[in-house]
Amino acid sequence: MDIPLMKNPMDDLFGEDSDNDSRSSRSKSSSSGNASSSSSGSASSSGASSSKGGDGDGDGGGADSSSSSDSGSSGGREERGDDRVDSYRNNDNYTNTPALSTYSIPVLPAGWSNDNNGGRGGMGRGRWGNGRGGAGLLPRPGPFPGGRGGRGGFVGRYQNYQRDERFVSELKLSKSKETLSRKSTVFQEPCELTSYSRVEGGEVFFDERGLRLFKRHVSEDIGADLNQGYDTFIEKIDLGSEGFGDFLASIRAKNISLENIHFVTFRNNLNKILGAAYNLHEPWEMGVHKRNGTIYLDVHKLPERPQSDLDRRRCYWGYCFESLATEDPGRAYGEDIHHVDANVEFVSVVKTKLGAHRVLMGAEMDCCDETDEGRRIYIELKTSRELDDRTVERFEREKLLKFWIQSFVAGVPYILVGYRDDGGRLVRTERLRTKDIAHRARLKNYWQGGVCLAFADEVLCWLYGTVKENEDYTLQFVHPFMRLELLQAQSCPDAITNHVHLLQHPSSPPPPPSSSVTP
C-alpha cells in the first residue's frame, strides 16, 4: 500500500514556508514518487541510532551538517530530471509488490568477495607478477608484514579478529547496494492501532493527552533564542526496559492480538537496521527475544562519552524548538519558553509490514495537525546547524537519510527543520516532504530508500529464521562493521516476561523480577 500523497490539505500549515511550493512543484508531487531508491557500491552497515535526545532533536553533536535550503528552487531540477531517471525504482515499485515475500531466508555468504577485479589486464602488465619474471608494480595481496593483504585489504587488518564466545550466527554484509536496489521489498502504509502518553512526573495514560498540536505560521518565531528555558530544563531519564513495558502495556490495554505479528519493537531499532545499509561507523546493539512466535526487539543503549555543557545545550535546542513549534495553552503570546520536560511524550502504536513480516511498532510523535477533512497528520520536528557550501552534501548524505528513515517507517509525511546558528538562535525553518527527501537523494546518487528496505528485509528474514523459541539474544553491529552478529544472552527483560505472562494469565500476578542481567 502506498504512503498517500498529501497535496493541498497541508499547503497552508507552515506559514511562509508554504510559499516555497509553487503550482508546478505540487503538480509533480505524484511523479516524484513516495520515498525512493538508488545508488551503487558495496553493502555495509551501522545504525541510524535515534532517541529523543538524538531521535527527537536530530541536532546530534556539534558536527552537524547542511540543508535542503534549495528545496524550493530544486523542484524545477527534479521535475526536469524525471525523464532522465526512469530506470530508477521509486516507492511505487516496492510498495505495490505482492504481500508475500518471494525471498527465502538468505544463505550466509562464505566470505568477502571482490571478484570483479579478477583478470583485469591479466596477472601481469603492471599489477602482480605472472610467473614470467620481474616484479609487478603492486605487491601481490596476501598476509604479508605491514598489515596490507587479503581480498579488499581486510584480512591483514582483521585476521586476528576474535569471535565472541557467545556467538550464535552472523550476517555478513557482502551484497552490494546495486544488488539490493534490484530487489523490490513490500512496505505497507503504517496503520495506527492505539497510543499512549507520558505526562510530567512519569505517569502513563492510554490516551492522547500528550499529543501536541502543531503551531501554524511557526516562521513568526524566526530569530528566537533556543537557549531560553535551559536553566529549568528537565533532561530525559533513561527508563531502560521499563519504557518498553509501557509500550507492551498499551498493546494489552487495547487487546491487540499478536497471533500474526512477527516483530514487536520501538521505531528506534528499525531505524538502526535500515540505516545499517549505509552507515558504517556507528555501533549499536539490541535485545532479541522470541516468545510464542513473536520476536521482541528491546532497545539497548551503548555507553556514551560524557556530555559537555555545549553538548547538553545542543540537545536542549531541539526540545526548545519543539516547544516553539507547538501550541501551549499555558504560555502567553510572546512569552519565553520555560519548564521544558524531555520526559513528556506521546507514542503512536502502528502496525506495518516489511517484506513477509508483520511489525508492531511504537513511535514517538512530536506533534500533529489536521486537514480540513479532519484527518490527522503527524509532523516530525528537527533542528540542524545552518548550512553552507561545505556542509550541504554531508547533510543530504547522512542527516537526511536518518530523517527519511525515521519518518518513512512510521508513515509521517512531513518534517519541519529549524536551522540555528552556533549560538542557538533560530535563523530559518524549512518544510520537507518525506517522499521528496529520498527523491532528491536518488537524483544525486547519495542513497536509495529501496536499498534500506531490501537490506532490512534480509536482516528480518535472517533473524526470524535463526532465533529459537524462548531463547534470548543480543544483535550487535560493532567494529570492524563487516557483519551483524547474533550473540547468546543470559536473560529476558522483566518487561517482556511479565507481558507474556499477562497475555496468558490476565488475572494472575506477574512473576518476581529476574536477578540476572542481560550482558
Coordinates of C-alpha atoms in Angstrom, one line a residue:
M1 CA 0.0 0.0 0.0
D2 CA 1.3 3.4 -0.9
I3 CA 2.1 6.2 1.5
P4 CA -0.6 8.6 0.4
L5 CA 0.5 11.7 -1.4
M6 CA -0.7 14.7 0.7
K7 CA -1.2 17.7 -1.5
N8 CA -3.5 20.6 -0.8
P9 CA -4.6 20.0 2.8
M10 CA -1.2 20.8 4.3
D11 CA -0.1 23.6 1.9
D12 CA -1.1 26.3 4.4
L13 CA 0.2 24.8 7.6
F14 CA 3.7 26.2 7.6
G15 CA 3.3 29.9 7.2
E16 CA 5.7 31.5 4.8
D17 CA 7.2 28.1 4.1
S18 CA 4.2 27.2 2.0
D19 CA 5.3 29.9 -0.4
N20 CA 8.1 27.7 -1.5
D21 CA 5.7 25.3 -3.1
S22 CA 4.7 26.5 -6.5
R23 CA 1.9 25.1 -8.5
S24 CA 4.5 23.2 -10.6
S25 CA 6.0 21.5 -7.6
R26 CA 2.5 20.4 -6.4
S27 CA 1.7 19.1 -9.8
K28 CA 4.8 17.0 -9.9
S29 CA 4.3 15.5 -6.4
S30 CA 2.7 12.4 -7.9
S31 CA 5.5 11.8 -10.4
S32 CA 8.3 12.4 -7.9
G33 CA 7.2 9.3 -6.1
N34 CA 6.9 8.4 -2.4
A35 CA 10.2 7.7 -0.6
S36 CA 12.5 6.2 -3.2
S37 CA 15.7 4.3 -4.0
S38 CA 19.1 4.3 -5.9
S39 CA 22.9 4.1 -5.7
S40 CA 25.7 1.6 -6.0
G41 CA 28.7 0.3 -4.0
S42 CA 29.2 -2.4 -1.5
A43 CA 26.6 -3.1 1.2
S44 CA 27.7 -2.0 4.6
S45 CA 26.3 -1.3 7.9
S46 CA 25.7 0.7 11.1
G47 CA 22.7 2.1 12.8
A48 CA 20.9 5.3 12.3
S49 CA 20.5 5.4 16.0
S50 CA 17.9 7.7 17.3
S51 CA 16.5 8.5 20.7
K52 CA 14.6 11.5 21.8
G53 CA 17.8 13.4 22.6
G54 CA 19.1 12.1 19.3
D55 CA 15.8 10.7 17.9
G56 CA 13.8 13.9 18.7
D57 CA 16.4 16.5 18.3
G58 CA 18.3 15.4 15.2
D59 CA 20.8 18.0 16.2
G60 CA 23.3 15.5 17.3
G61 CA 26.7 16.7 18.4
G62 CA 28.4 19.7 17.0
A63 CA 29.3 18.1 13.7
D64 CA 26.1 18.6 12.0
S65 CA 25.6 19.3 8.5
S66 CA 23.8 21.1 5.8
S67 CA 20.4 21.8 4.4
S68 CA 17.8 21.5 1.9
S69 CA 17.6 25.2 1.6
D70 CA 17.4 24.7 -2.2
S71 CA 14.2 22.7 -1.9
G72 CA 12.1 25.4 -3.4
S73 CA 14.4 26.0 -6.4
S74 CA 15.4 22.4 -6.8
G75 CA 11.8 21.5 -7.7
G76 CA 12.4 22.6 -11.2
R77 CA 15.6 20.5 -11.4
E78 CA 13.8 17.4 -10.1
E79 CA 10.9 17.9 -12.5
R80 CA 13.2 18.2 -15.5
G81 CA 15.1 15.2 -14.2
D82 CA 12.1 12.9 -14.1
D83 CA 12.6 11.8 -17.7
R84 CA 16.2 11.0 -17.1
V85 CA 15.7 8.7 -14.1
D86 CA 13.0 6.4 -15.4
S87 CA 15.4 3.5 -14.8
Y88 CA 15.4 4.2 -11.0
R89 CA 12.8 2.5 -8.8
N90 CA 10.6 4.8 -6.7
N91 CA 8.4 3.9 -3.8
D92 CA 5.5 2.8 -6.0
N93 CA 7.7 -0.1 -7.2
Y94 CA 8.4 -1.6 -3.9
T95 CA 5.1 -0.9 -2.1
N96 CA 3.0 -2.5 -4.8
T97 CA 4.7 -5.9 -4.8
P98 CA 2.9 -9.0 -3.5
A99 CA 2.4 -9.1 0.2
L100 CA 4.1 -12.5 0.5
S101 CA 7.9 -12.1 0.1
T102 CA 9.4 -14.3 -2.6
Y103 CA 12.8 -14.3 -0.9
S104 CA 13.6 -17.1 1.5
I105 CA 15.9 -16.7 4.5
P106 CA 19.3 -15.7 2.9
V107 CA 22.1 -18.2 3.0
L108 CA 25.1 -16.6 4.8
P109 CA 27.8 -15.8 2.2
A110 CA 31.1 -17.7 2.6
G111 CA 33.2 -14.5 2.8
W112 CA 34.2 -11.2 1.3
S113 CA 34.1 -11.2 -2.5
N114 CA 35.8 -8.9 -4.8
D115 CA 35.8 -11.0 -8.0
N116 CA 35.1 -8.1 -10.2
N117 CA 38.8 -7.2 -10.2
G118 CA 39.9 -10.6 -11.3
G119 CA 41.5 -10.8 -14.8
R120 CA 41.5 -7.0 -15.3
G121 CA 44.6 -6.6 -17.5
G122 CA 45.8 -10.1 -16.7
M123 CA 48.0 -11.1 -13.8
G124 CA 51.0 -9.0 -15.1
R125 CA 51.1 -5.8 -17.1
G126 CA 51.9 -3.6 -14.1
R127 CA 49.8 -5.3 -11.3
W128 CA 51.0 -8.6 -9.8
G129 CA 53.7 -10.9 -11.0
N130 CA 52.6 -13.5 -13.6
G131 CA 55.4 -16.1 -13.3
R132 CA 57.3 -14.7 -16.3
G133 CA 59.9 -12.9 -14.2
G134 CA 60.1 -9.4 -13.0
A135 CA 58.1 -7.7 -10.2
G136 CA 54.8 -6.1 -10.7
L137 CA 54.1 -2.5 -9.8
L138 CA 51.9 -3.5 -6.8
P139 CA 52.6 -6.3 -4.3
R140 CA 50.6 -9.5 -4.6
P141 CA 47.8 -9.5 -2.0
G142 CA 48.4 -11.7 1.0
P143 CA 49.1 -11.7 4.7
F144 CA 52.5 -10.0 4.5
P145 CA 54.1 -7.9 7.1
G146 CA 52.7 -4.4 7.0
G147 CA 49.1 -5.3 7.6
R148 CA 48.0 -4.9 3.9
G149 CA 46.7 -8.0 2.3
G150 CA 43.7 -10.2 1.7
R151 CA 40.9 -9.5 -0.6
G152 CA 39.9 -5.9 -0.3
G153 CA 42.7 -5.3 2.1
F154 CA 40.7 -6.5 5.2
V155 CA 42.4 -9.8 6.0
G156 CA 45.7 -8.3 7.2
R157 CA 44.0 -5.8 9.4
Y158 CA 41.4 -8.2 10.9
Q159 CA 42.9 -11.6 10.6
N160 CA 43.3 -11.8 14.4
Y161 CA 39.6 -11.0 14.9
Q162 CA 38.4 -12.9 18.0
R163 CA 34.8 -14.2 17.8
D164 CA 32.7 -13.7 20.9
E165 CA 32.2 -16.9 22.9
R166 CA 28.5 -16.1 22.9
F167 CA 28.4 -16.2 19.1
V168 CA 25.4 -17.9 17.5
S169 CA 25.2 -16.6 13.9
E170 CA 26.3 -13.8 11.7
L171 CA 25.0 -12.0 8.6
K172 CA 27.9 -10.7 6.5
L173 CA 27.4 -7.5 4.6
S174 CA 28.6 -8.8 1.3
K175 CA 25.7 -7.9 -1.0
S176 CA 26.3 -4.7 -3.0
K177 CA 23.8 -1.8 -2.9
E178 CA 23.4 -2.4 -6.7
T179 CA 22.1 -5.9 -5.9
L180 CA 19.8 -4.7 -3.2
S181 CA 18.4 -1.9 -5.4
R182 CA 17.1 -4.6 -7.8
K183 CA 15.1 -6.3 -5.0
S184 CA 11.5 -5.0 -4.6
T185 CA 10.5 -5.1 -0.9
V186 CA 6.9 -4.6 0.1
F187 CA 6.3 -2.0 2.8
Q188 CA 2.7 -1.3 3.8
E189 CA 1.5 2.0 5.0
P190 CA 1.6 2.1 8.8
C191 CA -1.8 1.9 10.4
E192 CA -2.3 3.3 13.9
L193 CA -3.9 0.9 16.4
T194 CA -3.6 2.7 19.7
S195 CA -1.4 5.3 21.5
Y196 CA -0.3 6.3 25.0
S197 CA 1.0 9.4 26.7
R198 CA 3.6 10.0 29.4
V199 CA 3.0 13.2 31.4
E200 CA 5.1 15.2 33.8
G201 CA 6.0 13.0 36.8
G202 CA 6.3 9.9 34.5
E203 CA 2.7 8.7 34.8
V204 CA 1.4 6.8 31.7
F205 CA -2.1 7.1 30.3
F206 CA -3.5 5.1 27.4
D207 CA -4.9 8.1 25.6
E208 CA -3.9 11.1 23.6
R209 CA -3.4 13.8 26.3
G210 CA 0.3 14.0 25.5
L211 CA -0.2 14.8 21.8
R212 CA 0.8 18.3 21.0
L213 CA -0.8 20.5 18.2
F214 CA 1.4 22.0 15.6
K215 CA 1.5 25.8 15.7
R216 CA 0.8 27.2 12.3
H217 CA 2.9 30.0 10.9
V218 CA 5.8 28.9 13.0
S219 CA 8.0 31.2 10.9
E220 CA 6.9 34.0 13.1
D221 CA 9.5 32.7 15.7
I222 CA 12.5 33.2 13.4
G223 CA 15.2 34.9 15.5
A224 CA 14.1 33.2 18.7
D225 CA 16.8 32.2 21.2
L226 CA 16.7 28.4 21.7
N227 CA 18.6 28.8 24.9
Q228 CA 15.6 30.2 26.7
G229 CA 14.4 28.0 29.5
Y230 CA 17.7 26.0 29.6
D231 CA 18.2 26.6 33.3
T232 CA 14.9 24.8 34.2
F233 CA 15.3 22.0 31.6
I234 CA 14.4 18.5 32.9
E235 CA 16.5 16.0 31.0
K236 CA 15.2 12.7 29.7
I237 CA 15.5 9.8 32.1
D238 CA 16.7 6.5 30.6
L239 CA 13.9 4.2 31.6
G240 CA 15.6 1.1 30.1
S241 CA 13.2 -1.8 29.6
E242 CA 10.6 0.0 31.8
G243 CA 9.7 2.2 28.8
F244 CA 9.3 -1.0 26.6
G245 CA 7.0 -2.3 29.3
D246 CA 4.7 0.8 28.9
F247 CA 4.6 0.1 25.2
L248 CA 3.6 -3.5 25.8
A249 CA 1.0 -2.5 28.4
S250 CA -0.7 -0.3 25.7
I251 CA -0.9 -3.3 23.5
R252 CA -2.7 -5.3 26.2
A253 CA -4.9 -2.4 27.2
K254 CA -6.2 -2.3 23.6
N255 CA -6.4 -6.1 23.3
I256 CA -4.3 -6.1 20.2
S257 CA -3.7 -9.7 19.0
L258 CA -0.1 -10.7 18.5
E259 CA -1.0 -14.0 16.8
N260 CA 0.2 -13.0 13.4
I261 CA 2.8 -10.4 14.4
H262 CA 6.4 -11.4 13.8
F263 CA 8.2 -8.4 15.4
V264 CA 7.3 -6.0 18.2
T265 CA 9.7 -3.1 18.6
F266 CA 10.2 0.6 19.1
R267 CA 10.9 2.5 15.9
N268 CA 14.5 3.1 17.2
N269 CA 15.5 -0.4 16.4
L270 CA 14.1 -0.3 12.9
N271 CA 16.0 3.0 12.3
K272 CA 19.2 1.2 13.2
I273 CA 18.6 -1.8 10.9
L274 CA 17.5 0.3 7.9
G275 CA 20.4 2.7 8.4
A276 CA 22.9 -0.1 8.5
A277 CA 22.8 -0.4 4.7
Y278 CA 24.8 2.9 4.5
N279 CA 26.0 3.9 8.0
L280 CA 29.4 2.2 8.6
H281 CA 30.7 3.9 11.7
E282 CA 28.0 3.9 14.4
P283 CA 27.9 0.8 16.6
W284 CA 24.7 -0.4 18.0
E285 CA 23.0 -3.4 19.6
M286 CA 19.5 -4.6 20.6
G287 CA 18.0 -7.4 22.6
V288 CA 16.2 -10.2 20.6
H289 CA 13.7 -12.3 22.5
K290 CA 11.3 -14.8 20.8
R291 CA 8.1 -15.7 22.7
N292 CA 5.1 -17.5 21.3
G293 CA 6.3 -17.0 17.7
T294 CA 6.8 -13.2 18.2
I295 CA 10.2 -11.6 18.3
Y296 CA 10.6 -8.7 20.7
L297 CA 13.4 -6.2 19.9
D298 CA 14.5 -4.4 23.0
V299 CA 16.4 -1.1 22.8
H300 CA 20.0 -1.3 24.2
K301 CA 21.8 2.0 24.9
L302 CA 25.5 1.8 24.4
P303 CA 27.9 3.7 26.7
E304 CA 28.5 7.3 25.5
R305 CA 31.2 9.8 26.2
P306 CA 30.5 12.3 28.9
Q307 CA 28.5 15.2 27.6
S308 CA 29.9 18.7 27.9
D309 CA 27.7 21.7 28.7
L310 CA 27.7 22.6 24.9
D311 CA 26.5 19.0 24.1
R312 CA 23.6 19.4 26.6
R313 CA 22.7 22.8 25.2
R314 CA 22.6 21.4 21.6
C315 CA 20.4 18.7 22.8
Y316 CA 18.2 21.2 24.5
W317 CA 17.9 23.4 21.4
G318 CA 16.0 20.5 19.8
Y319 CA 13.5 20.3 22.7
C320 CA 13.1 24.1 22.8
F321 CA 12.3 24.2 19.0
E322 CA 9.7 21.6 19.6
S323 CA 8.1 23.8 22.2
L324 CA 8.2 26.8 19.9
A325 CA 6.6 24.9 17.0
T326 CA 3.7 23.5 19.1
E327 CA 0.7 25.1 20.8
D328 CA 1.0 25.7 24.6
P329 CA -2.2 27.0 26.2
G330 CA -0.3 27.9 29.3
R331 CA 2.1 30.2 27.5
A332 CA 1.0 33.7 26.6
Y333 CA 1.8 35.1 23.1
G334 CA 5.4 36.3 23.1
E335 CA 6.3 34.7 26.4
D336 CA 9.6 32.9 26.7
I337 CA 9.8 29.1 26.8
H338 CA 10.1 27.7 30.3
H339 CA 9.9 24.4 32.1
V340 CA 10.7 22.1 29.2
D341 CA 10.4 18.4 30.3
A342 CA 12.0 15.9 27.9
N343 CA 10.2 13.0 29.5
V344 CA 6.7 14.2 28.4
E345 CA 5.9 12.2 25.3
F346 CA 3.2 10.8 23.0
V347 CA 3.7 7.4 21.4
S348 CA 1.7 6.1 18.5
V349 CA 1.4 2.3 18.2
V350 CA 1.3 1.3 14.5
K351 CA 1.1 -1.9 12.5
T352 CA 3.0 -2.3 9.3
K353 CA 4.6 -5.0 7.1
L354 CA 8.1 -5.1 5.8
G355 CA 8.7 -7.9 3.3
A356 CA 6.9 -11.0 4.6
H357 CA 7.0 -9.9 8.2
R358 CA 4.3 -8.0 10.1
V359 CA 5.7 -5.5 12.6
L360 CA 4.0 -3.8 15.5
M361 CA 5.9 -0.6 16.3
G362 CA 5.9 2.2 18.9
A363 CA 6.9 5.6 17.5
E364 CA 7.1 8.8 19.5
M365 CA 5.4 11.6 17.6
D366 CA 6.3 15.3 18.0
C367 CA 3.0 16.9 17.0
C368 CA 0.1 16.7 14.6
D369 CA -2.2 18.9 12.6
E370 CA -5.5 18.2 11.0
T371 CA -6.7 18.7 7.4
D372 CA -10.0 20.4 6.6
E373 CA -11.5 16.9 6.3
G374 CA -10.5 16.1 9.9
R375 CA -7.7 13.7 9.0
R376 CA -4.8 13.7 11.5
I377 CA -1.3 14.3 10.1
Y378 CA 1.8 13.8 12.1
I379 CA 4.7 16.1 11.7
E380 CA 8.3 15.4 12.7
L381 CA 10.3 18.4 14.2
K382 CA 14.1 18.5 13.7
T383 CA 16.9 21.0 14.3
S384 CA 20.2 21.4 12.4
R385 CA 23.0 23.8 12.2
E386 CA 22.6 26.3 9.4
L387 CA 24.3 25.0 6.2
D388 CA 26.9 26.4 3.9
D389 CA 28.6 25.1 0.7
R390 CA 30.9 22.8 2.8
T391 CA 28.2 21.1 4.8
V392 CA 25.3 20.6 2.4
E393 CA 26.5 17.4 0.9
R394 CA 27.1 15.7 4.2
F395 CA 23.7 16.9 5.4
E396 CA 22.0 15.3 2.4
R397 CA 24.0 12.1 2.6
E398 CA 23.8 11.4 6.3
K399 CA 21.3 13.5 8.2
L400 CA 18.5 13.4 5.6
L401 CA 18.9 9.6 5.4
K402 CA 18.2 9.5 9.2
F403 CA 15.3 12.0 8.8
W404 CA 13.8 9.9 6.0
I405 CA 14.1 6.5 7.7
Q406 CA 12.6 7.8 11.0
S407 CA 9.6 9.4 9.2
F408 CA 9.0 6.9 6.5
V409 CA 8.8 3.8 8.7
A410 CA 6.2 5.4 10.9
G411 CA 4.2 7.0 8.0
V412 CA 5.0 10.6 8.9
P413 CA 4.5 12.7 5.7
Y414 CA 6.1 16.0 6.7
I415 CA 9.3 17.1 8.5
L416 CA 9.8 20.7 9.7
V417 CA 13.5 21.6 10.2
G418 CA 14.6 24.5 12.3
Y419 CA 18.1 25.8 11.3
R420 CA 20.0 27.5 14.0
D421 CA 23.4 29.3 14.3
D422 CA 26.2 28.2 16.6
G423 CA 24.8 30.3 19.4
G424 CA 21.4 28.6 19.3
R425 CA 19.4 31.3 17.6
L426 CA 16.7 30.1 15.1
V427 CA 17.6 31.5 11.7
R428 CA 15.0 29.9 9.4
T429 CA 12.6 27.0 9.1
E430 CA 12.0 24.6 6.2
R431 CA 9.3 22.1 5.5
L432 CA 10.3 18.8 3.9
R433 CA 8.1 16.2 2.4
T434 CA 9.3 12.7 3.4
K435 CA 8.8 11.4 -0.1
D436 CA 10.8 14.2 -1.6
I437 CA 13.8 13.6 0.5
A438 CA 14.5 10.2 -1.0
H439 CA 13.8 11.5 -4.5
R440 CA 16.4 14.2 -4.0
A441 CA 19.0 11.7 -2.7
R442 CA 18.2 9.4 -5.6
L443 CA 18.8 12.0 -8.2
K444 CA 22.2 12.9 -6.6
N445 CA 23.1 9.2 -6.2
Y446 CA 23.7 9.6 -2.5
W447 CA 21.5 6.8 -1.2
Q448 CA 18.3 4.8 -2.0
G449 CA 15.3 4.2 0.2
G450 CA 14.8 0.9 -1.6
V451 CA 18.2 -0.3 -0.6
C452 CA 17.5 0.4 3.1
L453 CA 14.2 -1.6 2.9
A454 CA 15.8 -4.5 1.0
F455 CA 18.6 -4.7 3.5
A456 CA 16.2 -4.6 6.4
D457 CA 14.1 -7.4 4.8
E458 CA 17.2 -9.6 4.6
V459 CA 18.0 -8.9 8.3
L460 CA 14.5 -9.7 9.5
C461 CA 14.4 -12.9 7.4
W462 CA 17.7 -14.0 8.9
L463 CA 16.7 -13.1 12.5
Y464 CA 13.3 -14.8 12.3
G465 CA 14.8 -18.0 10.8
T466 CA 17.7 -18.1 13.3
V467 CA 16.4 -17.3 16.7
K468 CA 14.8 -20.1 18.7
E469 CA 11.6 -20.0 20.8
N470 CA 12.1 -19.0 24.4
E471 CA 15.7 -18.1 23.9
D472 CA 17.4 -14.7 24.3
Y473 CA 20.0 -13.0 22.1
T474 CA 21.8 -9.7 21.5
L475 CA 22.1 -8.4 18.0
Q476 CA 25.1 -6.2 17.6
F477 CA 26.9 -4.2 14.9
V478 CA 30.4 -3.2 16.0
H479 CA 33.9 -2.6 14.6
P480 CA 35.0 -3.6 12.0
F481 CA 31.4 -3.1 10.8
M482 CA 31.6 -6.0 8.3
R483 CA 28.8 -8.2 9.8
L484 CA 25.8 -8.3 12.0
E485 CA 26.4 -10.7 14.9
L486 CA 23.8 -12.6 16.9
L487 CA 25.1 -13.5 20.4
Q488 CA 23.5 -15.6 23.1
A489 CA 22.1 -13.6 26.1
Q490 CA 21.5 -14.8 29.6
S491 CA 18.1 -13.4 30.4
C492 CA 15.0 -11.7 29.1
P493 CA 13.9 -8.2 30.4
D494 CA 11.2 -8.4 33.1
A495 CA 9.0 -6.2 30.9
I496 CA 8.8 -8.9 28.2
T497 CA 8.5 -11.8 30.7
N498 CA 5.6 -10.0 32.5
H499 CA 3.9 -9.1 29.3
V500 CA 3.9 -12.7 28.0
H501 CA 2.7 -13.9 31.4
L502 CA -0.2 -11.4 31.5
L503 CA -1.2 -12.4 28.0
Q504 CA -1.6 -16.0 29.1
H505 CA -2.8 -15.3 32.6
P506 CA -4.5 -11.9 32.7
S507 CA -5.8 -12.3 36.3
S508 CA -2.7 -13.6 38.0
P509 CA 0.2 -11.5 39.3
P510 CA 3.4 -11.3 37.2
P511 CA 6.4 -13.4 38.2
P512 CA 9.1 -11.9 40.5
P513 CA 11.8 -9.8 38.9
S514 CA 14.8 -11.6 37.4
S515 CA 18.0 -11.3 39.3
S516 CA 20.2 -11.9 36.2
V517 CA 21.2 -9.2 33.8
T518 CA 21.5 -9.5 30.1
P519 CA 25.1 -8.8 29.0

